[in-house]
mmCIF file of C-alpha atoms and ligand atoms in Angstrom:
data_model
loop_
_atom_site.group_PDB
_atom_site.id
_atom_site.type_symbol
_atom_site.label_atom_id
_atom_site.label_comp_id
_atom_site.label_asym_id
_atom_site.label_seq_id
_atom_site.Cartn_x
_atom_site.Cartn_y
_atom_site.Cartn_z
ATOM 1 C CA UNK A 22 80.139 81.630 80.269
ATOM 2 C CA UNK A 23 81.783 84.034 78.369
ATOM 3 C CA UNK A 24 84.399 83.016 75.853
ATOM 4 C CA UNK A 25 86.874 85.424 77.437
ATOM 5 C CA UNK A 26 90.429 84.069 75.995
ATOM 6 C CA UNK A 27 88.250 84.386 72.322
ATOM 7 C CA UNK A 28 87.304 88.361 73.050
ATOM 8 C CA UNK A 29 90.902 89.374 74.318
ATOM 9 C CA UNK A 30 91.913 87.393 70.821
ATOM 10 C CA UNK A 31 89.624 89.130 69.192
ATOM 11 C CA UNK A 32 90.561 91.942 70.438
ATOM 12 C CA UNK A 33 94.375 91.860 69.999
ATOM 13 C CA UNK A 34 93.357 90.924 66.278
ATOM 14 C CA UNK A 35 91.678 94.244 65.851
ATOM 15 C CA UNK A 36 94.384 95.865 67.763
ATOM 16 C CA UNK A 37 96.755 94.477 64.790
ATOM 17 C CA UNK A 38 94.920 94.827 61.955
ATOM 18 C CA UNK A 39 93.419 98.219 63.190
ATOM 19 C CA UNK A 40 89.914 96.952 62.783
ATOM 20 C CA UNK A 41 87.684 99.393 65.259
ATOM 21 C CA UNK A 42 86.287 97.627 68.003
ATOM 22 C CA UNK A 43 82.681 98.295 68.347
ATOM 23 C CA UNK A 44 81.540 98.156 71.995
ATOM 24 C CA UNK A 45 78.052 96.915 73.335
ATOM 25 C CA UNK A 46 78.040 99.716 75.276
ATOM 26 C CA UNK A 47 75.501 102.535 76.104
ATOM 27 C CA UNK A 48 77.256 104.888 73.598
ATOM 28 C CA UNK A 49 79.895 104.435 71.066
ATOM 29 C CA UNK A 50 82.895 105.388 73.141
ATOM 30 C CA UNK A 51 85.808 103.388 71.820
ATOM 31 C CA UNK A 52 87.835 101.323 74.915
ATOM 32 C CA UNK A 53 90.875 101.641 73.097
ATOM 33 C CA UNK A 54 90.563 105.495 73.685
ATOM 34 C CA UNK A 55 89.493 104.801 77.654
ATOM 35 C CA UNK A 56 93.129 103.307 77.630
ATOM 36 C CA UNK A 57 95.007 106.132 75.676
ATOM 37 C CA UNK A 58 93.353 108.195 78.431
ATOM 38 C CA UNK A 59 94.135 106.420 81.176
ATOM 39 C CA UNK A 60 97.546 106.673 79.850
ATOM 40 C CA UNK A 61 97.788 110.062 79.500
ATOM 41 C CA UNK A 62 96.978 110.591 82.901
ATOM 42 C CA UNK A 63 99.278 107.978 84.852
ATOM 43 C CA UNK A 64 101.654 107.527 82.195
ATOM 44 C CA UNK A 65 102.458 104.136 79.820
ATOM 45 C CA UNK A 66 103.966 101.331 81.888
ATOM 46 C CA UNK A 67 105.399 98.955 79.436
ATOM 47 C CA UNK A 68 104.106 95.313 80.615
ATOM 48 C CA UNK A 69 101.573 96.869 82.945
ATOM 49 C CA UNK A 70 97.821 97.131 83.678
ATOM 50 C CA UNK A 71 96.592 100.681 82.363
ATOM 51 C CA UNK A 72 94.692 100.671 85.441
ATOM 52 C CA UNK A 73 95.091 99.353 89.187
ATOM 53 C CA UNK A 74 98.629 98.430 88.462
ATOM 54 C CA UNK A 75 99.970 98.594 91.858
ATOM 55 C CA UNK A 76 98.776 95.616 92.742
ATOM 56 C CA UNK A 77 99.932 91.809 93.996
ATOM 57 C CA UNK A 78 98.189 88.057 93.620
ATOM 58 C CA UNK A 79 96.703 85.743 96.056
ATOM 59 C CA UNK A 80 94.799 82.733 96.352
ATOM 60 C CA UNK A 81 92.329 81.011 98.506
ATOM 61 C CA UNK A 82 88.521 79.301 98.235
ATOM 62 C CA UNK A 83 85.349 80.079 98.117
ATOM 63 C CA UNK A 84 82.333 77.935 99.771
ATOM 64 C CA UNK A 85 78.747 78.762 99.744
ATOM 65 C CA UNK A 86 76.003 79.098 102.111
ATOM 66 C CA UNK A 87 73.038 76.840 101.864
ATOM 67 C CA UNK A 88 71.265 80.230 101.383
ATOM 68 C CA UNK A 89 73.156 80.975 97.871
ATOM 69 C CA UNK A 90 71.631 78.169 96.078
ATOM 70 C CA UNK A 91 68.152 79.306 96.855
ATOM 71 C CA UNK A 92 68.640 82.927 95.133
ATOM 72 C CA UNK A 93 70.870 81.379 91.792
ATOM 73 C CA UNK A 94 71.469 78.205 90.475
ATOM 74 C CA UNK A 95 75.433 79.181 89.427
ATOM 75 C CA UNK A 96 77.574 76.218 89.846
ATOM 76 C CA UNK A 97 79.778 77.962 92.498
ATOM 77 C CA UNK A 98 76.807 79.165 94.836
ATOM 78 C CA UNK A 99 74.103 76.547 94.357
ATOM 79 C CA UNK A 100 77.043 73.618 94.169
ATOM 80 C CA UNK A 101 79.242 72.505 97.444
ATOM 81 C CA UNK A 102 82.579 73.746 96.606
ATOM 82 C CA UNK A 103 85.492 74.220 98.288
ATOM 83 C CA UNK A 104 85.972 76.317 95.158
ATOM 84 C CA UNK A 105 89.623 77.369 94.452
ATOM 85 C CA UNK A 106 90.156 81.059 93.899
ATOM 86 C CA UNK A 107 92.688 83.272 92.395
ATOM 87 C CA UNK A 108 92.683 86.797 93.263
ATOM 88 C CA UNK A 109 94.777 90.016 93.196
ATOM 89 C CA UNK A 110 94.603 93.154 95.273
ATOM 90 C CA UNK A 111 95.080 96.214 94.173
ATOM 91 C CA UNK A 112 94.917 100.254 94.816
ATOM 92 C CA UNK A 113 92.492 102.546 92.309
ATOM 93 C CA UNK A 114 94.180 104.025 89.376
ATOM 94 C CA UNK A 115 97.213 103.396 86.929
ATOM 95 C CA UNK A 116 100.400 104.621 88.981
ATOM 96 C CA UNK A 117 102.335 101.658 89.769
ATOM 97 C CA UNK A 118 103.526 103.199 93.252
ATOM 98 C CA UNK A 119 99.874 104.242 93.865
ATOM 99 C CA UNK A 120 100.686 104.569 97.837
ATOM 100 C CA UNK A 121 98.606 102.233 99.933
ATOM 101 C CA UNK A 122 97.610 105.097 102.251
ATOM 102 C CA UNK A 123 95.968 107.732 100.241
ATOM 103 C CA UNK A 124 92.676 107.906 101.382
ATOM 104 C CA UNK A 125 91.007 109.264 98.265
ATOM 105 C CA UNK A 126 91.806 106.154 96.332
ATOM 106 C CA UNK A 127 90.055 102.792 95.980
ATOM 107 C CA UNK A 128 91.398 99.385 97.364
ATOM 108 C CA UNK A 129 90.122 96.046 95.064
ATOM 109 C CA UNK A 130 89.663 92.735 95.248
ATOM 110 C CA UNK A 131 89.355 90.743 91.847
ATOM 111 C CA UNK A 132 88.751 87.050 91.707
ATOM 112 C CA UNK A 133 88.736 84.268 89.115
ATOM 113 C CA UNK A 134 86.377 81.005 90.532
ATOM 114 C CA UNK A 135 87.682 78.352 89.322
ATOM 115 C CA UNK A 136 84.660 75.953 88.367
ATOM 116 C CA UNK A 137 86.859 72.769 87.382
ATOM 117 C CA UNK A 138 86.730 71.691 83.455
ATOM 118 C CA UNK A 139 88.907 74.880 82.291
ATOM 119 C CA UNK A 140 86.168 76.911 83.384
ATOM 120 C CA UNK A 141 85.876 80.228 85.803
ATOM 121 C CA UNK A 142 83.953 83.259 86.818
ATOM 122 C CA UNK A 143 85.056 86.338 88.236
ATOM 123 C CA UNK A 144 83.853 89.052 90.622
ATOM 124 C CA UNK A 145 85.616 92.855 90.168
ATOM 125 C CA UNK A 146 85.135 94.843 93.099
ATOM 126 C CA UNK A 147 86.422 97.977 94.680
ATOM 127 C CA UNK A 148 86.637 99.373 98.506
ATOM 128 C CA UNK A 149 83.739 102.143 97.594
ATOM 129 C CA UNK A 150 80.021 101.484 96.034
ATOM 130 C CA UNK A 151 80.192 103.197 93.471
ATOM 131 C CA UNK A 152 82.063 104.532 90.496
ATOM 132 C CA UNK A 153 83.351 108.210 89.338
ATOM 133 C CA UNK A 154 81.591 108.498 86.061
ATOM 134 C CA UNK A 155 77.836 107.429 84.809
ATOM 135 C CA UNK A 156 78.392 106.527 81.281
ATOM 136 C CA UNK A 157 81.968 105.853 79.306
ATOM 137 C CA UNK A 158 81.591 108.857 77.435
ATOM 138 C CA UNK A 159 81.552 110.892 80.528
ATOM 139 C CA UNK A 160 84.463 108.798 81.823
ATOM 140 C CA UNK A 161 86.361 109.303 79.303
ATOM 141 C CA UNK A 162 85.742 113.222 79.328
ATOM 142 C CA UNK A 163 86.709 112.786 83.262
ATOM 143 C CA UNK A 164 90.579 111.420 82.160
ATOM 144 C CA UNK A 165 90.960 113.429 79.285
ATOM 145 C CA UNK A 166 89.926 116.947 81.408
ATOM 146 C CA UNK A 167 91.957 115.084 83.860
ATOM 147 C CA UNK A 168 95.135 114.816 81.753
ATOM 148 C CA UNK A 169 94.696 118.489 80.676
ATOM 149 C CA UNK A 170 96.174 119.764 84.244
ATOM 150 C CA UNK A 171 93.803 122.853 83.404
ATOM 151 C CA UNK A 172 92.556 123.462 86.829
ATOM 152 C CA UNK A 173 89.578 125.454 85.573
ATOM 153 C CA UNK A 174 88.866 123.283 82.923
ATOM 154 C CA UNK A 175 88.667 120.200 85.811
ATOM 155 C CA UNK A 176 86.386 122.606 88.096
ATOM 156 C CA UNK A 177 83.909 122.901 85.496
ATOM 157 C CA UNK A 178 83.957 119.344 84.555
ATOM 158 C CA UNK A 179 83.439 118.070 88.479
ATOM 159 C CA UNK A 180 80.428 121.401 88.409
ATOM 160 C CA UNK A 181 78.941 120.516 85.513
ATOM 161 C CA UNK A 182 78.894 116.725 86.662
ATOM 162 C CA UNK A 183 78.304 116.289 90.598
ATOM 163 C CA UNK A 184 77.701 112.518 90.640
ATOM 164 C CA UNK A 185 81.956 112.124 89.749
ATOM 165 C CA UNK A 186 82.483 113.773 92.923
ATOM 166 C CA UNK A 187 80.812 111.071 95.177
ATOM 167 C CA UNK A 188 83.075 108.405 94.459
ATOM 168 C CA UNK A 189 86.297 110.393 96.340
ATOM 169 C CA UNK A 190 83.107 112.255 98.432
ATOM 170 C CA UNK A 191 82.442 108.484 99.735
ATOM 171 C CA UNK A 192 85.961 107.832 100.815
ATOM 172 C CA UNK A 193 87.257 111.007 101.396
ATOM 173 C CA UNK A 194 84.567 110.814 104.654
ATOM 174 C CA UNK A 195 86.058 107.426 105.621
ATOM 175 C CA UNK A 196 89.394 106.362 107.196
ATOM 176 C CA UNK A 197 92.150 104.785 105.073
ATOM 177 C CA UNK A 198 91.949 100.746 106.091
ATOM 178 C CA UNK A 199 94.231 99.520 107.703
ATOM 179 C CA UNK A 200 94.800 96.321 105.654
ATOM 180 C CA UNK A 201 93.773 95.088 102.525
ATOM 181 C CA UNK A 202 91.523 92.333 104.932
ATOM 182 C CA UNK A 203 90.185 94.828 106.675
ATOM 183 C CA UNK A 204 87.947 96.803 104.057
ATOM 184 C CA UNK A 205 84.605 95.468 102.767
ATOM 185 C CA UNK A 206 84.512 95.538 98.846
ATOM 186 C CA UNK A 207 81.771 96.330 96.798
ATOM 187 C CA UNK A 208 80.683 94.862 93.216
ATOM 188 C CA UNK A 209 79.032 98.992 92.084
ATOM 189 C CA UNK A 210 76.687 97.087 89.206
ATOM 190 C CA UNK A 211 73.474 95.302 89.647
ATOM 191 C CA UNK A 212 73.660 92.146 89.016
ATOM 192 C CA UNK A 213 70.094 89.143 88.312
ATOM 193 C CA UNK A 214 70.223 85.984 89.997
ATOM 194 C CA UNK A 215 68.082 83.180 89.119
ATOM 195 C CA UNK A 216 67.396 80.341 91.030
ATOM 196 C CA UNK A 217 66.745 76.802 89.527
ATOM 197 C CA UNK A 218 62.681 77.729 89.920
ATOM 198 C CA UNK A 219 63.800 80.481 87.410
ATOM 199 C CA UNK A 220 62.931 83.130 90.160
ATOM 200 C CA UNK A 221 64.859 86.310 89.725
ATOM 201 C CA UNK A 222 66.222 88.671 92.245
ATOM 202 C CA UNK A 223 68.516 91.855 91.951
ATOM 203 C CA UNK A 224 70.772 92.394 93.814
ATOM 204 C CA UNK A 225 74.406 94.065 94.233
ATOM 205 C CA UNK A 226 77.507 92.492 95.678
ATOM 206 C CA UNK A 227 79.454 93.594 98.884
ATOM 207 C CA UNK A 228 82.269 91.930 100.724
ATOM 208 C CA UNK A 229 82.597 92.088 104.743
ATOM 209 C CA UNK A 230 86.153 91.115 105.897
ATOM 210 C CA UNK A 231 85.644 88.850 109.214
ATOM 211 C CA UNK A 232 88.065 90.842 110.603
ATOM 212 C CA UNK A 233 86.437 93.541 111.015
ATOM 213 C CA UNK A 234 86.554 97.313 109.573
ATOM 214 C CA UNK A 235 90.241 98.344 110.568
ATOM 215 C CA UNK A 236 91.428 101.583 109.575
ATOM 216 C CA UNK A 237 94.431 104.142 110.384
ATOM 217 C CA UNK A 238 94.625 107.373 111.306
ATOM 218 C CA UNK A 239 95.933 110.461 109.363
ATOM 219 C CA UNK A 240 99.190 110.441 111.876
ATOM 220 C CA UNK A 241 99.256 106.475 111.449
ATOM 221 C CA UNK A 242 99.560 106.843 107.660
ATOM 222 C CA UNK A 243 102.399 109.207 107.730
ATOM 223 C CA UNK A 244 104.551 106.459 109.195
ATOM 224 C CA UNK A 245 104.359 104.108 107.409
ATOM 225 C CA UNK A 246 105.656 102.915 104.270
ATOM 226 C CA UNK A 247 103.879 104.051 100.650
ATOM 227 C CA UNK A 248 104.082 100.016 100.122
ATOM 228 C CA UNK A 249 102.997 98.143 103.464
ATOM 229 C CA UNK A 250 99.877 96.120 101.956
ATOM 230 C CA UNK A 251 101.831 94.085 100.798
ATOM 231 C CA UNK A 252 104.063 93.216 103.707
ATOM 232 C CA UNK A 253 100.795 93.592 105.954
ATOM 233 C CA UNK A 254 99.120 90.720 104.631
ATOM 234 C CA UNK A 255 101.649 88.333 104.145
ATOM 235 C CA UNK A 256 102.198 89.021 108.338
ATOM 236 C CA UNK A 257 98.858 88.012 108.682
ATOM 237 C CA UNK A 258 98.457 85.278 106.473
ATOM 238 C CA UNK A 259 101.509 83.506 108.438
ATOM 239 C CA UNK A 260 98.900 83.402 111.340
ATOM 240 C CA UNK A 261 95.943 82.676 109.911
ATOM 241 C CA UNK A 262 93.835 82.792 106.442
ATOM 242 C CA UNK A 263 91.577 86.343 106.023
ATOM 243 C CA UNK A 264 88.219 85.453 105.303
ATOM 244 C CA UNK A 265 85.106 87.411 103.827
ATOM 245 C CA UNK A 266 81.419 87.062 104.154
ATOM 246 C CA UNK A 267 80.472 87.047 99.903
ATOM 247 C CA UNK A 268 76.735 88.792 100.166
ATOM 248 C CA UNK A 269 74.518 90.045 97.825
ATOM 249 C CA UNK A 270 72.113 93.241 98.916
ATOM 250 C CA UNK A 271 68.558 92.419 97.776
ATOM 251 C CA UNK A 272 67.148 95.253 95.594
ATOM 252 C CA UNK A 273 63.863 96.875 95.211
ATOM 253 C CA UNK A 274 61.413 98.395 93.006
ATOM 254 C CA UNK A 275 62.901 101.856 92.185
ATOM 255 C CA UNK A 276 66.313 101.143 92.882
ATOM 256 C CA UNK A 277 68.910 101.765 90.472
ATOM 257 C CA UNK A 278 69.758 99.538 88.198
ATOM 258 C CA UNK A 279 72.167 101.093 85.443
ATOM 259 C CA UNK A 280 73.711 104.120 86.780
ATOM 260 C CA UNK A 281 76.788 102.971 88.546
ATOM 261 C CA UNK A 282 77.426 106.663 90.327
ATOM 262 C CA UNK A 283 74.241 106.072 92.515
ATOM 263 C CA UNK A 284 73.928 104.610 95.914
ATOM 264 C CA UNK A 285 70.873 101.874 97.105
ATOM 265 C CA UNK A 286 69.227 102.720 100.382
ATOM 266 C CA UNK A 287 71.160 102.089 103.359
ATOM 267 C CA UNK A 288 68.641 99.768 104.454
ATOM 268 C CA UNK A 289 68.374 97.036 101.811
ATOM 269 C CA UNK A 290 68.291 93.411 103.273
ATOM 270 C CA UNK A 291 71.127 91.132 102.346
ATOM 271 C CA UNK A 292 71.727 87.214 102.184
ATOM 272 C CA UNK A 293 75.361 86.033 102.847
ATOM 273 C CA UNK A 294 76.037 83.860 99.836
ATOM 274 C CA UNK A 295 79.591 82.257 100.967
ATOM 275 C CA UNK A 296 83.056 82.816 102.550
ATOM 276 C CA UNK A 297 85.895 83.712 100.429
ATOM 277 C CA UNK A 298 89.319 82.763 102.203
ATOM 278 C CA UNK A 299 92.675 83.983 100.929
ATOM 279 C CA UNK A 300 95.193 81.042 102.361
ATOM 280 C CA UNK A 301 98.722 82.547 100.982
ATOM 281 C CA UNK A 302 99.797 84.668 98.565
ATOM 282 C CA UNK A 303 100.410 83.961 95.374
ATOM 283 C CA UNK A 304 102.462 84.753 92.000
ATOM 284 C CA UNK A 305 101.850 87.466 90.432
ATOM 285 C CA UNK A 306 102.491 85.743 86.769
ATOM 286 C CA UNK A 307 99.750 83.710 87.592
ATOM 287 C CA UNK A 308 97.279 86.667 87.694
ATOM 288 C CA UNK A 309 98.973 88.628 85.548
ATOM 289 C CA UNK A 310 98.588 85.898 82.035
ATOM 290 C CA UNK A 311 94.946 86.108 82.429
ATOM 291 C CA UNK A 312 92.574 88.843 82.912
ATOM 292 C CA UNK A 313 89.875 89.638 85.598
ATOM 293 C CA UNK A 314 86.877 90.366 83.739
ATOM 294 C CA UNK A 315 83.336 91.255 85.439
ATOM 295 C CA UNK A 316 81.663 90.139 82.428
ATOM 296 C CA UNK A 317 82.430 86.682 82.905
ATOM 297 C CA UNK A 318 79.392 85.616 84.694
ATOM 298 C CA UNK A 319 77.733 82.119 84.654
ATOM 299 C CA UNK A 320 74.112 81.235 84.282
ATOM 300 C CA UNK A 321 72.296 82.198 87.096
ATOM 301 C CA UNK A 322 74.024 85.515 87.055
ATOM 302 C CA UNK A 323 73.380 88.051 84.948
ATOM 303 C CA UNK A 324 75.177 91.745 84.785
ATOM 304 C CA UNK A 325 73.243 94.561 84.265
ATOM 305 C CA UNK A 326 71.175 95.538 81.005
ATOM 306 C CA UNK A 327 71.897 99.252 80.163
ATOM 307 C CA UNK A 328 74.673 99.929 82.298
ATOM 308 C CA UNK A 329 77.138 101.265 79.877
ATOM 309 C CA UNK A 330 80.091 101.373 82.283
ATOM 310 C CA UNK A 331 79.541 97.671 83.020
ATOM 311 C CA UNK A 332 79.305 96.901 78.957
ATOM 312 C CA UNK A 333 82.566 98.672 77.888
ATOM 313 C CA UNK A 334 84.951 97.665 80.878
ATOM 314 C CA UNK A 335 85.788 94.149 79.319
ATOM 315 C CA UNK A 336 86.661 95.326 76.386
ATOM 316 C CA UNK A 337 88.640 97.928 77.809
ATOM 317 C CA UNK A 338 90.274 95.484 79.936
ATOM 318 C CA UNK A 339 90.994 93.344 76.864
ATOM 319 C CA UNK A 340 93.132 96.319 74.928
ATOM 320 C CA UNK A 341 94.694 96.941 78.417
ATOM 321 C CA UNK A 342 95.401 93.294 78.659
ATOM 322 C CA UNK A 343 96.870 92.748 74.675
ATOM 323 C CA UNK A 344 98.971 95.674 74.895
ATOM 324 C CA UNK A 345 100.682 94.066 78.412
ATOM 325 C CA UNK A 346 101.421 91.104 76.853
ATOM 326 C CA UNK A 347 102.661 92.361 73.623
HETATM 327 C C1 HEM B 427 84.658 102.689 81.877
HETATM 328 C C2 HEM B 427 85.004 102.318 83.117
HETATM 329 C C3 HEM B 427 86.270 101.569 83.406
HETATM 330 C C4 HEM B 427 87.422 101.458 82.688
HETATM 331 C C5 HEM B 427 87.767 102.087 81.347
HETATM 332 C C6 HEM B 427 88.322 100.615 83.440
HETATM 333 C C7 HEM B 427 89.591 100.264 83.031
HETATM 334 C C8 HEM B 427 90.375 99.297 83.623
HETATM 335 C C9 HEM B 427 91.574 98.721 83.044
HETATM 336 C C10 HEM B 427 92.167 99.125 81.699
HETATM 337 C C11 HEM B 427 92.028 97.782 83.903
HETATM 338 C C12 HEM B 427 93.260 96.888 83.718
HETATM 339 C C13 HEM B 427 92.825 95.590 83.018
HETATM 340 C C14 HEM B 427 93.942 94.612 82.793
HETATM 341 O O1 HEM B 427 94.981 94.982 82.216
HETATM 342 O O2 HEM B 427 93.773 93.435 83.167
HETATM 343 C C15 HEM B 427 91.154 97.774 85.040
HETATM 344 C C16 HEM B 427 91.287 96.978 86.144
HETATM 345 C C17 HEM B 427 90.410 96.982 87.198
HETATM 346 N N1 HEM B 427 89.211 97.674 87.307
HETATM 347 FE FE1 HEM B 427 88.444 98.931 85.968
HETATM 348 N N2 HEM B 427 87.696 100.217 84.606
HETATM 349 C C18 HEM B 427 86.440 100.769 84.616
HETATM 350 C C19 HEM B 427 85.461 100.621 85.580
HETATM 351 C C20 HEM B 427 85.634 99.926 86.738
HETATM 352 C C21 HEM B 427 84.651 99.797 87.769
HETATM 353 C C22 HEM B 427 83.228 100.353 87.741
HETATM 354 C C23 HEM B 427 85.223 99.055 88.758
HETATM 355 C C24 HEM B 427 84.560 98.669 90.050
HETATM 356 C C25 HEM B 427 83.949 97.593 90.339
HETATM 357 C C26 HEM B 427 86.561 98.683 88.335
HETATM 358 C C27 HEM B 427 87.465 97.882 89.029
HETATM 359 C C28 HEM B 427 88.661 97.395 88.526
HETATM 360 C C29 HEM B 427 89.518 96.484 89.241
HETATM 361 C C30 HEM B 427 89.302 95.910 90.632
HETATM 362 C C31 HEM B 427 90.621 96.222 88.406
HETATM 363 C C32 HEM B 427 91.831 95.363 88.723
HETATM 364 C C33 HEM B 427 91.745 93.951 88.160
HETATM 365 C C34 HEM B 427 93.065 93.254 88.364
HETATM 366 O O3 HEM B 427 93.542 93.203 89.516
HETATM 367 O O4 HEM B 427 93.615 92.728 87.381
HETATM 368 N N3 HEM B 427 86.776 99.234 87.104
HETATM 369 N N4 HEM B 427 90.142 98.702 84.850
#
């Protein structure tokens, strides 16, 4: 498991002693300058995530399906659980009124799995498959053309680089949904399982809500309120728990592995690993002292090798995470 509290230490202590923070990543893109950027496009918010800050905590479980201990040996899919979960919601991007309906925008779903004895993992997922940008570097030239307001200067960035534009292409051709339960969620790395025989599979993680794909329409969204998640779910959680099906998409030979920009055939098998149930909502200090971090994996899960996206996000997270607590 990864000694998380020790790397956002670690990190803070470079932050004050303005050590430079040398990410495993693809290329030597510094996080602390992902953050600046992110910044200068949404603006500082003192006390706030640099990115998905609009945003509110919940809680729940998680139980397995006999299936999940056959592809990994994790405690949390090859154990019995009920294993308690603490998650937060939240729309794409760092504007803390990001309004629930825009359609171009992401909904997520992070989680912390709480696997008794102090210890968790976590799963950090968004409502699309994939991400805007194939490497940090080019991320970081997306937010920083981004910042610029030069209209020209953003064409030829989104020209010059066609895989960013899938990402809004992907949800610009879907509905906005109509609830945060109602949305399936999608883990955009590839992740290796192992099972106890030590056999491997890849595979990528999606969410299905049990409710069903709900969405609005255009007129729908004008109506309502830039906020009504929020008040959405709590409605529906004084009915009834919302529940996903956890799955993981089996990969093949040939399928992509490190670029998170590209999409796996439509037609890839998957295995549902376990249901996820959020029960109530919860407060938002207790998500907000801690950070979701998709690096903290257990054995039996591995993240991708080469995927420099998925190498520089915790640390990224980390500054993001030291600078709201400061
Ligand atoms: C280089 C790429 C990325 C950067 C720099 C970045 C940056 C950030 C930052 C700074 C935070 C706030 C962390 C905190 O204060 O706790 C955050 C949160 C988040 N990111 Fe990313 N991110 C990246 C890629 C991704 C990808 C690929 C996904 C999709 C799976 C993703 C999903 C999320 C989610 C769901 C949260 C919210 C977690 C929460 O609710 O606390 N990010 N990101």
């Amino acid at each position: 498991m990864l000694a998380r509290f020790a790397a956002v230490a670690a990190t803070s202590a470079m932050l004050v002693f303005g050590l430079s923070f040398s990410p495993v990543a693809a290329d030597d893109t510094d996080p602390e300058a992902l953050v600046n950027a992110l910044n200068a496009v949404f603006g500082a918010n003192p006390g706030k995530r640099a990115a998905h800050t609009h945003g509110f905590c919940v809680k729940g479980s998680f139980v397995p399906t006999d299936e999940a201990g056959k592809l990994s040996k994790a405690p949390h899919l090859s154990g019995k659980g009920p294993w308690p979960v603490v998650g937060r919601f939240s729309m794409g991007g760092g504007d803390p009124a990001a309004p629930n309906g825009q359609k171009d925008n992401v909904r997520a779903l992070a989680i912390h799995i709480d696997l008794g004895q102090g210890n968790q993992t976590d799963m950090v997922m968004i409502s699309a498959p994939i991400f805007a940008a194939k490497t940090p570097a080019k991320f970081l030239e997306l937010l920083q053309t981004v910042a610029s307001k030069d209209k020209e200067k953003i064409g030829a960035f989104f020209a010059a680089n066609p895989e960013s534009t899938r990402q809004k292409a992907w949800l610009n051709a879907r509905p906005v949904p109509a609830s945060y339960a109602t949305t399936p969620y999608f883990g955009v790395h590839t992740f290796t399982l192992t099972n106890a025989a030590g056999e491997k599979q890849i595979i990528k993680w999606k969410l299905l809500p049990k409710a069903g794909e709900a969405s609005l329409t255009d007129d729908e969204v004008k109506a309502k309120d830039p906020d009504f998640y929020k008040p959405e779910l709590t409605d529906r959680l004084a009915k009834g728990p919302v529940e996903f099906d956890v799955t993981s998409i089996l990969g093949q030979p040939g399928d992509a592995l490190d670029d998170p920009t590209a999409l796996w055939p439509d037609d890839r098998k998957s295995v549902t690993v376990g249901t996820l149930t959020i029960s109530a909502l919860e407060d938002d200090a207790t998500c907000d002292t801690n950070m979701f971090d998709p690096t903290n994996v257990v054995e039996g899960i591995e993240g991708p090798e080469n995927d420099g996206i998925f190498k520089i996000r915790s640390p990224a997270y980390a500054v993001s995470f030291s600078r709201r607590n400061q």
